Amino acid sequence: MDNVFINKEIFKGAYILMLKNLFNKRIETATLYEKYAALASLLDKQLENDYEATTEYVEKNNLKKTIYFSMEFLMGRLITSNLMNSGYADVVKAAFDDFGYDLNEIELAETDAGLGNGGLGRLAACFLDSAASLSLPFYGNSLRYKKGFFVQRFENDKQREYPDPWLDKPFYWEERKEQEAIHIPYFGYVKDTKLIDPVWVKAVPYDVKVVGAGNGVITHLRLWSAEKSELHPYHDEEYLKMVSKITESLYPDDSTEAGKTLRLQQQYLFSAAGIKSVILEHKRLGRDIKDLHKYYVFQVNDTHPTLIIPELMRILMDEENLGYDESWDIVTQSVAYTNHTILSEALEKWNIKIFRNLLPRAFEIVQEMNRRFKIVLEEAKVPQEKIYQMQLIGANNVRMANICIYGSFSVNGVAALHTDILKNIELNDFYKLYPSKFNNKTNGITHRRWLLHINHELTDILDNLLGSKAWHKDLSLIKGLEQFKDDLKVQKMIKDMKLSKKRALIQKIKKDTGILLDENAIFDIQIKRLHEYKRQLLNILNIIYTYQRLKTDMEFKKNFHPQNFIFGAKAAPSYVMAKGIIELINKTSHVINNDTDTNKLLKVVFVENYNVTYAEYLFPAADLSEQISTASKEASGTGNMKFMLNGAVTIGTMDGANVEIVKEAGMENNIIFGLSSDEVNSIYKNNGYKPRQIYDEDPRLQSIFDFIRGLTINPTHFDFILQNLLTSDYFLVLKDFDSYVKAQERANQLYKDQKQWWHMVIMNIANAGFFTSDRTIAQYNQDIWQLEEIKK
Ligand SMILES: *Cc1c(COP(=O)(O)O)cnc(C)c1O
């Protein structure tokens, strides 16, 4: 297809034709959605040329590929990044100006591809963008959930979950590849390594193009969909129902095991289909199966894709007739594992019965792996009780992380502190056995979406001050901003940028909630999944205390700079405590927002349905970035990086990547408080923490608790939250309360010293270069993948 995006006039002709073909509409009569659909459809067609050329280059040159296995890809809207990265945005904008169309408004007609829960899925999406932009043959592999992450609404201040049937409307960026379908067997029983009487399901791939920035490279994200299989002898109602459930919806729980068999079915579907399609490709290109690891690396994003390890063993042994040792060599040279958590309750394990019933042959292979691993451990003189903990199967469970560590050549953490904790504490036994496998790859974010696309104001400032756009390609160049840290004219420019982003957010929040925020106030934002370790509870306790102080302490009131506290978070539907905290924050917000005594100074908003598109409004509008997890519990965080890059100061604990943010931007340019990771771990070890005592000795906490009891007619309504704080407080909220209050006071007063404040902000922006996922991907490639660039 000729390039119809080559200039404005040719594009206009092609676009008018597309509107007519798709909807039989004219420029004047098309609806917003039709305008969007015609654009998306035309752009996707245009991208076909570069996509085919990229595929051809990779195949002709036999380039090694990374296949990134991830159960989640939290993509958000694709229209803007595809327009931006392809370089066609300007032509489209010019044409739409002639039509009287507003491109920004049209882009909003696309619904988010919400195929993820939070940080882990968003990381995978950032990696796709960065790898394609660095011209690397990197391909995503996941599931095509018909329903994405649930839509959150508040009813009576409580979270209610509604389905997100995002595929009810056509998804213009995907291509179904029926001829590449893979048949997947479940259940049955094994006889001499053969699976007898399995239930067959067909996995059909849909490929979504991933557009590199300005380099003509287009890779893809492959999403597998479950359908009925022709191999299955009968298609009765029960069978069809089972099939339809497999890729029906994403599990809205990113920490604990919710579904059982169904979730394992999902994991096997995208793992087995992904591996098989790679092997078919490898053979089609005439390469020897024994060379598989020379042409592919399988990066496993957390343990959800662990099944690729036994599955690859199965194919190599049962279908390719290689021996165990030969197969194991190939597996352990091609699989690399990324660990994302240190919460031990979140380490994935599967009941043996469920596992063996669904995947009998895979279970046999894991048993054999386990038998051999135990020999390795015994030969290494590992003590018996440790062997028991390190086994692949134990306490009636199959332990996915243990399989990943044993079966891979690389185990990486996602921030320096996290990797240290893995090496020295959590996975210390494995580290001692395989020290060279362990490495760190600090997470990153794509600055194309999280700065260039969402913050044109800051982009323009940087273009002007840095004198070129070279920093768009190499984010480390924004260090050049640092020399302006005390330049009052530049400080004013940054302040105006912030004001303009606050105004956009104020408008959106007014429209969504009816609450009008003060643009002169400090925008203090905590947006992330609702989890006890992230400590939204600590935030609301301080807000209540601040409110009570504003009502009683006139000196404090006089000195207080107005502050807006904004929350965005979804709670897992079954996570009672998290949902209680949402309700508590909502109920508190009504009291505070309606108190005319204080509501010029203090407002609290909980935005509904926090997702990537909402995030794009929130990050650039923030002054304060809330990163207040219990130290050692947040593996990395990536929201912290998005805030920093857009000119917010971190108020946070020394946890996850906060440690590296402080290292880059300077301790003095962020507001750090609370227990250190070592202190937290020693509290756990000593077992002597008494939250009740802290409460008894702190009248501030007592009156906060009284306030909470007064929020509802029934004073015991929130007792499950309060009692938990008094009796256990595992996440050390009360322990860090005093330190957090002081940090908040410091932040409020620092903001009043505007010269100091904007100096801090500039230091943060200028030193955010390290946190681009381009750097992360370059490090993965250097240390783990060793891919060659696509140079077409
Ligand atoms: C970046 C991002 C996250 C991760 O936030 P953390 O603060 O790192 O937990 C979650 N959800 C969305 C929509 C994001 O954009």
PDB file of N, CA and C in Angstrom, residues 629-681:
ATOM      1  N   SER A 629       5.154   2.982  50.930  1.00  0.00           N
ATOM      2  CA  SER A 629       5.085   1.563  51.290  1.00  0.00           C
ATOM      3  C   SER A 629       5.975   1.247  52.493  1.00  0.00           C
ATOM      4  N   THR A 630       5.630   0.186  53.203  1.00  0.00           N
ATOM      5  CA  THR A 630       6.482  -0.335  54.272  1.00  0.00           C
ATOM      6  C   THR A 630       7.811  -0.751  53.658  1.00  0.00           C
ATOM      7  N   ALA A 631       8.902  -0.179  54.142  1.00  0.00           N
ATOM      8  CA  ALA A 631      10.197  -0.432  53.492  1.00  0.00           C
ATOM      9  C   ALA A 631      10.455  -1.926  53.382  1.00  0.00           C
ATOM     10  N   SER A 632      10.939  -2.343  52.231  1.00  0.00           N
ATOM     11  CA  SER A 632      11.240  -3.712  51.815  1.00  0.00           C
ATOM     12  C   SER A 632      10.085  -4.382  51.079  1.00  0.00           C
ATOM     13  N   LYS A 633       8.890  -3.771  51.088  1.00  0.00           N
ATOM     14  CA  LYS A 633       7.737  -4.468  50.517  1.00  0.00           C
ATOM     15  C   LYS A 633       7.452  -4.118  49.059  1.00  0.00           C
ATOM     16  N   GLU A 634       7.806  -2.924  48.619  1.00  0.00           N
ATOM     17  CA  GLU A 634       7.545  -2.532  47.227  1.00  0.00           C
ATOM     18  C   GLU A 634       8.769  -2.918  46.411  1.00  0.00           C
ATOM     19  N   ALA A 635       8.600  -3.878  45.483  1.00  0.00           N
ATOM     20  CA  ALA A 635       9.769  -4.358  44.743  1.00  0.00           C
ATOM     21  C   ALA A 635      10.474  -3.196  44.039  1.00  0.00           C
ATOM     22  N   SER A 636       9.737  -2.412  43.282  1.00  0.00           N
ATOM     23  CA  SER A 636      10.347  -1.266  42.598  1.00  0.00           C
ATOM     24  C   SER A 636       9.409  -0.075  42.621  1.00  0.00           C
ATOM     25  N   GLY A 637       8.213  -0.277  42.056  1.00  0.00           N
ATOM     26  CA  GLY A 637       7.348   0.853  41.751  1.00  0.00           C
ATOM     27  C   GLY A 637       7.783   1.422  40.424  1.00  0.00           C
ATOM     28  N   THR A 638       6.806   1.878  39.652  1.00  0.00           N
ATOM     29  CA  THR A 638       7.130   2.619  38.432  1.00  0.00           C
ATOM     30  C   THR A 638       6.354   3.931  38.406  1.00  0.00           C
ATOM     31  N   GLY A 639       5.256   3.985  39.185  1.00  0.00           N
ATOM     32  CA  GLY A 639       4.523   5.242  39.313  1.00  0.00           C
ATOM     33  C   GLY A 639       5.445   6.329  39.857  1.00  0.00           C
ATOM     34  N   ASN A 640       6.285   5.956  40.793  1.00  0.00           N
ATOM     35  CA  ASN A 640       7.247   6.912  41.362  1.00  0.00           C
ATOM     36  C   ASN A 640       8.089   7.576  40.269  1.00  0.00           C
ATOM     37  N   MET A 641       8.430   6.810  39.238  1.00  0.00           N
ATOM     38  CA  MET A 641       9.261   7.339  38.143  1.00  0.00           C
ATOM     39  C   MET A 641       8.466   8.292  37.244  1.00  0.00           C
ATOM     40  N   LYS A 642       7.190   7.948  36.997  1.00  0.00           N
ATOM     41  CA  LYS A 642       6.341   8.810  36.151  1.00  0.00           C
ATOM     42  C   LYS A 642       6.154  10.171  36.809  1.00  0.00           C
ATOM     43  N   PHE A 643       5.942  10.167  38.129  1.00  0.00           N
ATOM     44  CA  PHE A 643       5.809  11.430  38.875  1.00  0.00           C
ATOM     45  C   PHE A 643       7.084  12.261  38.769  1.00  0.00           C
ATOM     46  N   MET A 644       8.205  11.619  39.036  1.00  0.00           N
ATOM     47  CA  MET A 644       9.492  12.324  39.041  1.00  0.00           C
ATOM     48  C   MET A 644       9.744  13.004  37.701  1.00  0.00           C
ATOM     49  N   LEU A 645       9.517  12.254  36.630  1.00  0.00           N
ATOM     50  CA  LEU A 645       9.784  12.762  35.283  1.00  0.00           C
ATOM     51  C   LEU A 645       8.896  13.957  34.935  1.00  0.00           C
ATOM     52  N   ASN A 646       7.729  14.024  35.581  1.00  0.00           N
ATOM     53  CA  ASN A 646       6.807  15.118  35.299  1.00  0.00           C
ATOM     54  C   ASN A 646       6.863  16.227  36.344  1.00  0.00           C
ATOM     55  N   GLY A 647       7.893  16.202  37.185  1.00  0.00           N
ATOM     56  CA  GLY A 647       8.112  17.326  38.082  1.00  0.00           C
ATOM     57  C   GLY A 647       7.362  17.267  39.390  1.00  0.00           C
ATOM     58  N   ALA A 648       7.293  16.076  40.018  1.00  0.00           N
ATOM     59  CA  ALA A 648       6.778  15.987  41.383  1.00  0.00           C
ATOM     60  C   ALA A 648       7.926  15.598  42.317  1.00  0.00           C
ATOM     61  N   VAL A 649       7.793  16.006  43.556  1.00  0.00           N
ATOM     62  CA  VAL A 649       8.750  15.643  44.595  1.00  0.00           C
ATOM     63  C   VAL A 649       8.208  14.397  45.301  1.00  0.00           C
ATOM     64  N   THR A 650       9.078  13.437  45.552  1.00  0.00           N
ATOM     65  CA  THR A 650       8.652  12.206  46.222  1.00  0.00           C
ATOM     66  C   THR A 650       8.593  12.408  47.725  1.00  0.00           C
ATOM     67  N   ILE A 651       7.448  12.082  48.326  1.00  0.00           N
ATOM     68  CA  ILE A 651       7.400  11.918  49.777  1.00  0.00           C
ATOM     69  C   ILE A 651       7.314  10.409  49.977  1.00  0.00           C
ATOM     70  N   GLY A 652       8.372   9.823  50.529  1.00  0.00           N
ATOM     71  CA  GLY A 652       8.387   8.369  50.519  1.00  0.00           C
ATOM     72  C   GLY A 652       9.357   7.738  51.485  1.00  0.00           C
ATOM     73  N   THR A 653       9.222   6.419  51.561  1.00  0.00           N
ATOM     74  CA  THR A 653      10.136   5.622  52.371  1.00  0.00           C
ATOM     75  C   THR A 653      11.299   5.171  51.497  1.00  0.00           C
ATOM     76  N   MET A 654      12.350   4.691  52.137  1.00  0.00           N
ATOM     77  CA  MET A 654      13.497   4.155  51.402  1.00  0.00           C
ATOM     78  C   MET A 654      13.150   2.748  50.943  1.00  0.00           C
ATOM     79  N   ASP A 655      12.303   2.666  49.929  1.00  0.00           N
ATOM     80  CA  ASP A 655      11.828   1.369  49.463  1.00  0.00           C
ATOM     81  C   ASP A 655      11.863   1.322  47.936  1.00  0.00           C
ATOM     82  N   GLY A 656      12.005   0.131  47.397  1.00  0.00           N
ATOM     83  CA  GLY A 656      11.957  -0.059  45.953  1.00  0.00           C
ATOM     84  C   GLY A 656      12.878   0.911  45.236  1.00  0.00           C
ATOM     85  N   ALA A 657      12.389   1.437  44.115  1.00  0.00           N
ATOM     86  CA  ALA A 657      13.207   2.354  43.315  1.00  0.00           C
ATOM     87  C   ALA A 657      13.270   3.754  43.923  1.00  0.00           C
ATOM     88  N   ASN A 658      12.511   4.015  45.002  1.00  0.00           N
ATOM     89  CA  ASN A 658      12.664   5.314  45.689  1.00  0.00           C
ATOM     90  C   ASN A 658      14.128   5.531  46.063  1.00  0.00           C
ATOM     91  N   VAL A 659      14.775   4.430  46.460  1.00  0.00           N
ATOM     92  CA  VAL A 659      16.178   4.512  46.867  1.00  0.00           C
ATOM     93  C   VAL A 659      17.018   5.075  45.715  1.00  0.00           C
ATOM     94  N   GLU A 660      16.727   4.604  44.504  1.00  0.00           N
ATOM     95  CA  GLU A 660      17.500   5.073  43.348  1.00  0.00           C
ATOM     96  C   GLU A 660      17.064   6.460  42.887  1.00  0.00           C
ATOM     97  N   ILE A 661      15.803   6.803  43.115  1.00  0.00           N
ATOM     98  CA  ILE A 661      15.335   8.167  42.800  1.00  0.00           C
ATOM     99  C   ILE A 661      16.116   9.164  43.651  1.00  0.00           C
ATOM    100  N   VAL A 662      16.253   8.834  44.916  1.00  0.00           N
ATOM    101  CA  VAL A 662      16.983   9.701  45.837  1.00  0.00           C
ATOM    102  C   VAL A 662      18.460   9.761  45.467  1.00  0.00           C
ATOM    103  N   LYS A 663      18.982   8.626  45.038  1.00  0.00           N
ATOM    104  CA  LYS A 663      20.388   8.595  44.632  1.00  0.00           C
ATOM    105  C   LYS A 663      20.618   9.497  43.414  1.00  0.00           C
ATOM    106  N   GLU A 664      19.687   9.479  42.472  1.00  0.00           N
ATOM    107  CA  GLU A 664      19.844  10.273  41.254  1.00  0.00           C
ATOM    108  C   GLU A 664      19.586  11.757  41.497  1.00  0.00           C
ATOM    109  N   ALA A 665      18.492  12.053  42.208  1.00  0.00           N
ATOM    110  CA  ALA A 665      18.067  13.456  42.338  1.00  0.00           C
ATOM    111  C   ALA A 665      18.621  14.137  43.583  1.00  0.00           C
ATOM    112  N   GLY A 666      19.150  13.362  44.513  1.00  0.00           N
ATOM    113  CA  GLY A 666      19.656  13.944  45.759  1.00  0.00           C
ATOM    114  C   GLY A 666      18.649  13.802  46.884  1.00  0.00           C
ATOM    115  N   MET A 667      19.151  13.355  48.034  1.00  0.00           N
ATOM    116  CA  MET A 667      18.329  13.197  49.227  1.00  0.00           C
ATOM    117  C   MET A 667      17.620  14.508  49.562  1.00  0.00           C
ATOM    118  N   GLU A 668      18.334  15.625  49.389  1.00  0.00           N
ATOM    119  CA  GLU A 668      17.802  16.920  49.791  1.00  0.00           C
ATOM    120  C   GLU A 668      16.668  17.382  48.858  1.00  0.00           C
ATOM    121  N   ASN A 669      16.484  16.711  47.733  1.00  0.00           N
ATOM    122  CA  ASN A 669      15.426  17.128  46.804  1.00  0.00           C
ATOM    123  C   ASN A 669      14.192  16.252  46.862  1.00  0.00           C
ATOM    124  N   ASN A 670      14.153  15.382  47.858  1.00  0.00           N
ATOM    125  CA  ASN A 670      12.956  14.580  48.092  1.00  0.00           C
ATOM    126  C   ASN A 670      12.711  14.530  49.590  1.00  0.00           C
ATOM    127  N   ILE A 671      11.546  14.027  49.971  1.00  0.00           N
ATOM    128  CA  ILE A 671      11.183  14.051  51.384  1.00  0.00           C
ATOM    129  C   ILE A 671      11.059  12.608  51.859  1.00  0.00           C
ATOM    130  N   ILE A 672      12.095  12.179  52.558  1.00  0.00           N
ATOM    131  CA  ILE A 672      12.195  10.771  52.935  1.00  0.00           C
ATOM    132  C   ILE A 672      11.906  10.631  54.425  1.00  0.00           C
ATOM    133  N   PHE A 673      11.173   9.594  54.777  1.00  0.00           N
ATOM    134  CA  PHE A 673      10.806   9.392  56.182  1.00  0.00           C
ATOM    135  C   PHE A 673      10.737   7.893  56.466  1.00  0.00           C
ATOM    136  N   GLY A 674      10.591   7.568  57.727  1.00  0.00           N
ATOM    137  CA  GLY A 674      10.181   6.220  58.116  1.00  0.00           C
ATOM    138  C   GLY A 674      11.288   5.206  58.302  1.00  0.00           C
ATOM    139  N   LEU A 675      10.845   4.019  58.677  1.00  0.00           N
ATOM    140  CA  LEU A 675      11.754   2.908  58.937  1.00  0.00           C
ATOM    141  C   LEU A 675      12.486   2.504  57.663  1.00  0.00           C
ATOM    142  N   SER A 676      13.711   2.051  57.826  1.00  0.00           N
ATOM    143  CA  SER A 676      14.443   1.494  56.690  1.00  0.00           C
ATOM    144  C   SER A 676      14.071   0.020  56.541  1.00  0.00           C
ATOM    145  N   SER A 677      14.460  -0.525  55.412  1.00  0.00           N
ATOM    146  CA  SER A 677      14.195  -1.928  55.146  1.00  0.00           C
ATOM    147  C   SER A 677      14.842  -2.827  56.212  1.00  0.00           C
ATOM    148  N   ASP A 678      16.064  -2.495  56.626  1.00  0.00           N
ATOM    149  CA  ASP A 678      16.730  -3.281  57.677  1.00  0.00           C
ATOM    150  C   ASP A 678      15.965  -3.189  58.990  1.00  0.00           C
ATOM    151  N   GLU A 679      15.492  -1.970  59.312  1.00  0.00           N
ATOM    152  CA  GLU A 679      14.738  -1.804  60.564  1.00  0.00           C
ATOM    153  C   GLU A 679      13.439  -2.606  60.536  1.00  0.00           C
ATOM    154  N   VAL A 680      12.771  -2.569  59.385  1.00  0.00           N
ATOM    155  CA  VAL A 680      11.534  -3.345  59.257  1.00  0.00           C
ATOM    156  C   VAL A 680      11.826  -4.827  59.476  1.00  0.00           C
ATOM    157  N   ASN A 681      12.855  -5.313  58.813  1.00  0.00           N
ATOM    158  CA  ASN A 681      13.157  -6.742  58.937  1.00  0.00           C
ATOM    159  C   ASN A 681      13.578  -7.127  60.346  1.00  0.00           C
TER     160      ASN A 681
END
